[in-house]
PDB file of C-alpha atoms in Angstrom:
ATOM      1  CA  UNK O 142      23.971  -6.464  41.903  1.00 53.00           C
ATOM      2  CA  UNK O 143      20.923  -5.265  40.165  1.00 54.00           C
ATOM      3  CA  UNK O 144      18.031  -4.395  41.674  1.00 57.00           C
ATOM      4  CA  UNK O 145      14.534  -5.386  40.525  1.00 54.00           C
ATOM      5  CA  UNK O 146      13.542  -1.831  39.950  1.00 55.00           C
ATOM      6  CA  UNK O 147      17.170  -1.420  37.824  1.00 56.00           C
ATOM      7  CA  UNK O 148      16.302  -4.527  35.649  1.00 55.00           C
ATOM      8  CA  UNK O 149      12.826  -3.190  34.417  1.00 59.00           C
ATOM      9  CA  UNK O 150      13.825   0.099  33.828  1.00 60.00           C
ATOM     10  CA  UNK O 151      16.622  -1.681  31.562  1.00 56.00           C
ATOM     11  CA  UNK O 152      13.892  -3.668  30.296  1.00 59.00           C
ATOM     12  CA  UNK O 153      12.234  -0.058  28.989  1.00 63.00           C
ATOM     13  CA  UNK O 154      14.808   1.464  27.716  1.00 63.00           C
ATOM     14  CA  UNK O 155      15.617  -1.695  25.077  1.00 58.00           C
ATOM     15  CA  UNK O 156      11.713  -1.648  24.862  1.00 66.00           C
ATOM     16  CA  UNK O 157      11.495   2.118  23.786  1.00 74.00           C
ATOM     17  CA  UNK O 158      15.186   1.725  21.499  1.00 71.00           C
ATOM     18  CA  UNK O 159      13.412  -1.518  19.755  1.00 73.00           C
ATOM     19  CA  UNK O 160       9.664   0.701  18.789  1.00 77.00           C
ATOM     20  CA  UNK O 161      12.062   3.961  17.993  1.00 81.00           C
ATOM     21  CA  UNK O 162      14.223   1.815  15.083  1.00 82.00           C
ATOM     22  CA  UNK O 163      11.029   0.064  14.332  1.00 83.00           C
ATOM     23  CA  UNK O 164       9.031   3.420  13.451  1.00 85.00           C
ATOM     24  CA  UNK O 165      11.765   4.485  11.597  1.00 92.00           C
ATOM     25  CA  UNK O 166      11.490   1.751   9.292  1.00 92.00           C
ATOM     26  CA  UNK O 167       7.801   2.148   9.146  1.00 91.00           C
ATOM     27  CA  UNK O 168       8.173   5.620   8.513  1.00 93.00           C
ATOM     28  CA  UNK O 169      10.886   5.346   5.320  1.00 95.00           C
ATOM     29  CA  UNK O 170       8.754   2.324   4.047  1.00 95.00           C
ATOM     30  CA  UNK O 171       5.975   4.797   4.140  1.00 96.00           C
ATOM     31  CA  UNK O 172       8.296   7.447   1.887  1.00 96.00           C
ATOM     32  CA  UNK O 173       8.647   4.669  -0.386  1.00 97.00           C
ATOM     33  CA  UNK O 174       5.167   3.480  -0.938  1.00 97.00           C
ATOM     34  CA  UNK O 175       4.583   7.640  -1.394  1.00 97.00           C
ATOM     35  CA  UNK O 176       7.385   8.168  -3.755  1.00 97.00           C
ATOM     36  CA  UNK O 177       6.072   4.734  -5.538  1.00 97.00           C
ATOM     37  CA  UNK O 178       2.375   6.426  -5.670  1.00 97.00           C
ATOM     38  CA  UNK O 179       3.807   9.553  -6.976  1.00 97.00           C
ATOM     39  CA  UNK O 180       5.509   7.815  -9.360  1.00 97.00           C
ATOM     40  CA  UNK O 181       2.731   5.826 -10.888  1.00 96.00           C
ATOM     41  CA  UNK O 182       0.625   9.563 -11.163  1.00 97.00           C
ATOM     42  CA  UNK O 183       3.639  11.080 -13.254  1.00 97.00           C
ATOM     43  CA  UNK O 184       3.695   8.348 -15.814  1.00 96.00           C
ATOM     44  CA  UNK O 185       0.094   7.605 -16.386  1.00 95.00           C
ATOM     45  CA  UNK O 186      -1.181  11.062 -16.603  1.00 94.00           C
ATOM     46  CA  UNK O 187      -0.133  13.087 -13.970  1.00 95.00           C
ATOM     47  CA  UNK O 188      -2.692  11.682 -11.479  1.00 96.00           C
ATOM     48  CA  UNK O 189      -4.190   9.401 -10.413  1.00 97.00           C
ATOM     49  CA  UNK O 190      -6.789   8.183  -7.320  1.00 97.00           C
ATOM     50  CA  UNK O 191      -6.656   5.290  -4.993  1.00 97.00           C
ATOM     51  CA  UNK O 192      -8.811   3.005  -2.859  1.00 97.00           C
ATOM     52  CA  UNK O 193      -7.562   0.793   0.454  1.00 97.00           C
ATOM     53  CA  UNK O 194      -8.744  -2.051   1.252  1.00 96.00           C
ATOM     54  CA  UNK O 195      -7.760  -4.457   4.242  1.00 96.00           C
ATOM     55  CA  UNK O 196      -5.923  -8.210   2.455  1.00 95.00           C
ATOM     56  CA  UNK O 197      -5.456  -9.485   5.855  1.00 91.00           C
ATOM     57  CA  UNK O 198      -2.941 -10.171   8.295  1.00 92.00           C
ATOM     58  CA  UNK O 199      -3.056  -6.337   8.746  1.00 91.00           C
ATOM     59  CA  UNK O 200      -1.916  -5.045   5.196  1.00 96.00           C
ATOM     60  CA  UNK O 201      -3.776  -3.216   2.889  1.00 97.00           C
ATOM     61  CA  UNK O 202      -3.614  -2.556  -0.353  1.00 96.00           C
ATOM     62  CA  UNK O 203      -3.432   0.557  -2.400  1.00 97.00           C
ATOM     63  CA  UNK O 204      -5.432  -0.030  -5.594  1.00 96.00           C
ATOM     64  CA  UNK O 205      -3.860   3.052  -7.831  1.00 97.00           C
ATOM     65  CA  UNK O 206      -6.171   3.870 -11.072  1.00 96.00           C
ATOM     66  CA  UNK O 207      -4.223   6.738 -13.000  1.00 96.00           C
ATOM     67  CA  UNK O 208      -5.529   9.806 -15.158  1.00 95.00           C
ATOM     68  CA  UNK O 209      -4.962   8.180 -18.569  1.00 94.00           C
ATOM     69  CA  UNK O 210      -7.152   4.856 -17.443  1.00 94.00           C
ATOM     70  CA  UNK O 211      -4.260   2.576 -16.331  1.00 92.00           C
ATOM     71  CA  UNK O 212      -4.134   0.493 -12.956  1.00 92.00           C
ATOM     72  CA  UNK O 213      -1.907  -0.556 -10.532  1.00 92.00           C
ATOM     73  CA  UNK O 214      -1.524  -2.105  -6.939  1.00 94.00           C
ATOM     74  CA  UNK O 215       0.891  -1.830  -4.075  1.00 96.00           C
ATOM     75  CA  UNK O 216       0.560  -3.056  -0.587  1.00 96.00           C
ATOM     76  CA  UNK O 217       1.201  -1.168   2.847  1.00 96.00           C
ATOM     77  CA  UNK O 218       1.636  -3.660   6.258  1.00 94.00           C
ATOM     78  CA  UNK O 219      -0.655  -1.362   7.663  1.00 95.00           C
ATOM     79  CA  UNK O 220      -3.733   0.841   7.046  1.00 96.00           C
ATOM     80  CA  UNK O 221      -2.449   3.717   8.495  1.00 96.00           C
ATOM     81  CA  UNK O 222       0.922   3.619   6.816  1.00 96.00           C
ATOM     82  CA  UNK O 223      -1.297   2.935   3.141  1.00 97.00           C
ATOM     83  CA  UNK O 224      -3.566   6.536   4.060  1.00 97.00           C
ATOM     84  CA  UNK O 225      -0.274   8.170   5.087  1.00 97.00           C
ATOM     85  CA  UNK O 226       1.655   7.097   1.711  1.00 98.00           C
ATOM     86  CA  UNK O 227      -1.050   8.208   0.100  1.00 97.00           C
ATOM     87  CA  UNK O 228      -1.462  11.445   1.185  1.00 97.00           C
ATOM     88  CA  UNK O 229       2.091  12.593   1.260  1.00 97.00           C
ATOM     89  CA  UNK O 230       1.477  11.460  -2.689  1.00 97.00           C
ATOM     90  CA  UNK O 231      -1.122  14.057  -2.543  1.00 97.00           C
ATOM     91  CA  UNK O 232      -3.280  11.649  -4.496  1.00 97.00           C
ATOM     92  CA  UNK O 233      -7.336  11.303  -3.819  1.00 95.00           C
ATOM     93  CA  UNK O 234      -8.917   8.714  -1.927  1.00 96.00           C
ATOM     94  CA  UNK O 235     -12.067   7.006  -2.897  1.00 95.00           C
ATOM     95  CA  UNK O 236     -14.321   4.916  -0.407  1.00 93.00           C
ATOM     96  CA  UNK O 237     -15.312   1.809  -2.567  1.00 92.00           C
ATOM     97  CA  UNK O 238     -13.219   0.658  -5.413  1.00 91.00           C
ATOM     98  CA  UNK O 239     -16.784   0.909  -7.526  1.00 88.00           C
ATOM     99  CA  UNK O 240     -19.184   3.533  -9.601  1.00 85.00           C
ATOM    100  CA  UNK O 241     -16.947   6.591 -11.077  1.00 89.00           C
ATOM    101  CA  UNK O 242     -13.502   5.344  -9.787  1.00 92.00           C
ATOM    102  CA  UNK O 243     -14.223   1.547 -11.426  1.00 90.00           C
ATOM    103  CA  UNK O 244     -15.830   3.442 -14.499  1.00 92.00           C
ATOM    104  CA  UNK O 245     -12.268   5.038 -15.056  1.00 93.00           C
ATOM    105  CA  UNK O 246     -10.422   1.739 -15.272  1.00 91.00           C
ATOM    106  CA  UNK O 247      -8.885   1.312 -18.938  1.00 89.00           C
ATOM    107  CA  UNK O 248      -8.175  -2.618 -19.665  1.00 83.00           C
ATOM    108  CA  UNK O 249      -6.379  -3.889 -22.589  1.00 80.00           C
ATOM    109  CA  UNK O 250      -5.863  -6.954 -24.325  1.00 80.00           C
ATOM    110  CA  UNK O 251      -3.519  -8.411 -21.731  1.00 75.00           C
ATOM    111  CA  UNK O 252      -5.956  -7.895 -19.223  1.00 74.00           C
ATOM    112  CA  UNK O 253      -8.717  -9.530 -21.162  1.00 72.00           C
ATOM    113  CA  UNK O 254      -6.542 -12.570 -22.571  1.00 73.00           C
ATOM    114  CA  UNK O 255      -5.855 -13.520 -18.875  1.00 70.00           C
ATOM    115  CA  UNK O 256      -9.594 -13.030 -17.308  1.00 69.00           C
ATOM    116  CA  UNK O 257     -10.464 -15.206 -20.270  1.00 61.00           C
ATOM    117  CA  UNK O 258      -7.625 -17.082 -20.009  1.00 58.00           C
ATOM    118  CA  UNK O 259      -8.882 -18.539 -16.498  1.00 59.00           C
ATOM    119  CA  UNK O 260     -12.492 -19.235 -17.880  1.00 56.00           C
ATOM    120  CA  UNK O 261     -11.963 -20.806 -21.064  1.00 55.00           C
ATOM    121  CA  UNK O 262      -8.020 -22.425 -21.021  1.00 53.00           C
ATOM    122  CA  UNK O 263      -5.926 -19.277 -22.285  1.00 52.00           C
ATOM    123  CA  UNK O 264      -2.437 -18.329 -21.165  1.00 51.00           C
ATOM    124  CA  UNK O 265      -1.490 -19.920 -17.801  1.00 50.00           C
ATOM    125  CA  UNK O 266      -0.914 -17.908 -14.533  1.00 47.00           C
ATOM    126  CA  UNK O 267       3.082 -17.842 -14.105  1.00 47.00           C
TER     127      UNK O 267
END
């Protein structure tokens, strides 16, 4: 029979097995939002510079604006896991998503068809 002092230490050990597996998964979702970051800086321009920004329920997303002007988003389930990603890309971080980083920001007519589109009756959101 199992003591009490047997049980919890049971308890710990499927405790500490559960948070090992689960930072492993954090940690090769994290190579893949890097590898994704990287990947977005190789094909528009060899660079690029991000911004993170809580969306709730603990995720944050990486808003990716690349050396040749083009944009793109991903999302991280955590802060620390977005920063990480992003520096293992080796890309720069920016405080506010505003100024010199905004400035850089090259929209085309896709972009402009569907903010118009929401004001005035152009394509519908899909």
């Amino acid at each position: 029979m199992l003591s009490m002092a047997d049980t919890q230490q049971a308890d710990e050990q499927v405790e500490s097995a559960a948070d090992a597996k689960a930072g492993k998964r954090a940690d090769r979702r994290t190579a893949k939002l890097a590898k994704q970051i990287s990947a977005f800086a190789e094909s528009h321009g060899g660079s690029a510079e991000g911004q993170l920004a809580h969306i709730g329920r603990g995720r944050t997303r990486i808003a990716l604006v690349g050396a040749n002007g083009e944009w793109g988003n991903l999302v991280a389930d955590s802060f620390d896991s977005a920063k990480d990603a992003a520096e293992r890309a080796g890309i720069a971080l920016q405080d506010d998503f505003d100024g010199d980083l905004a400035a850089k920001v090259r929209t085309g007519p896709y972009e402009w068809s569907r903010m118009a589109g929401i004001q005035i009756g152009g394509p519908a959101n899909a």
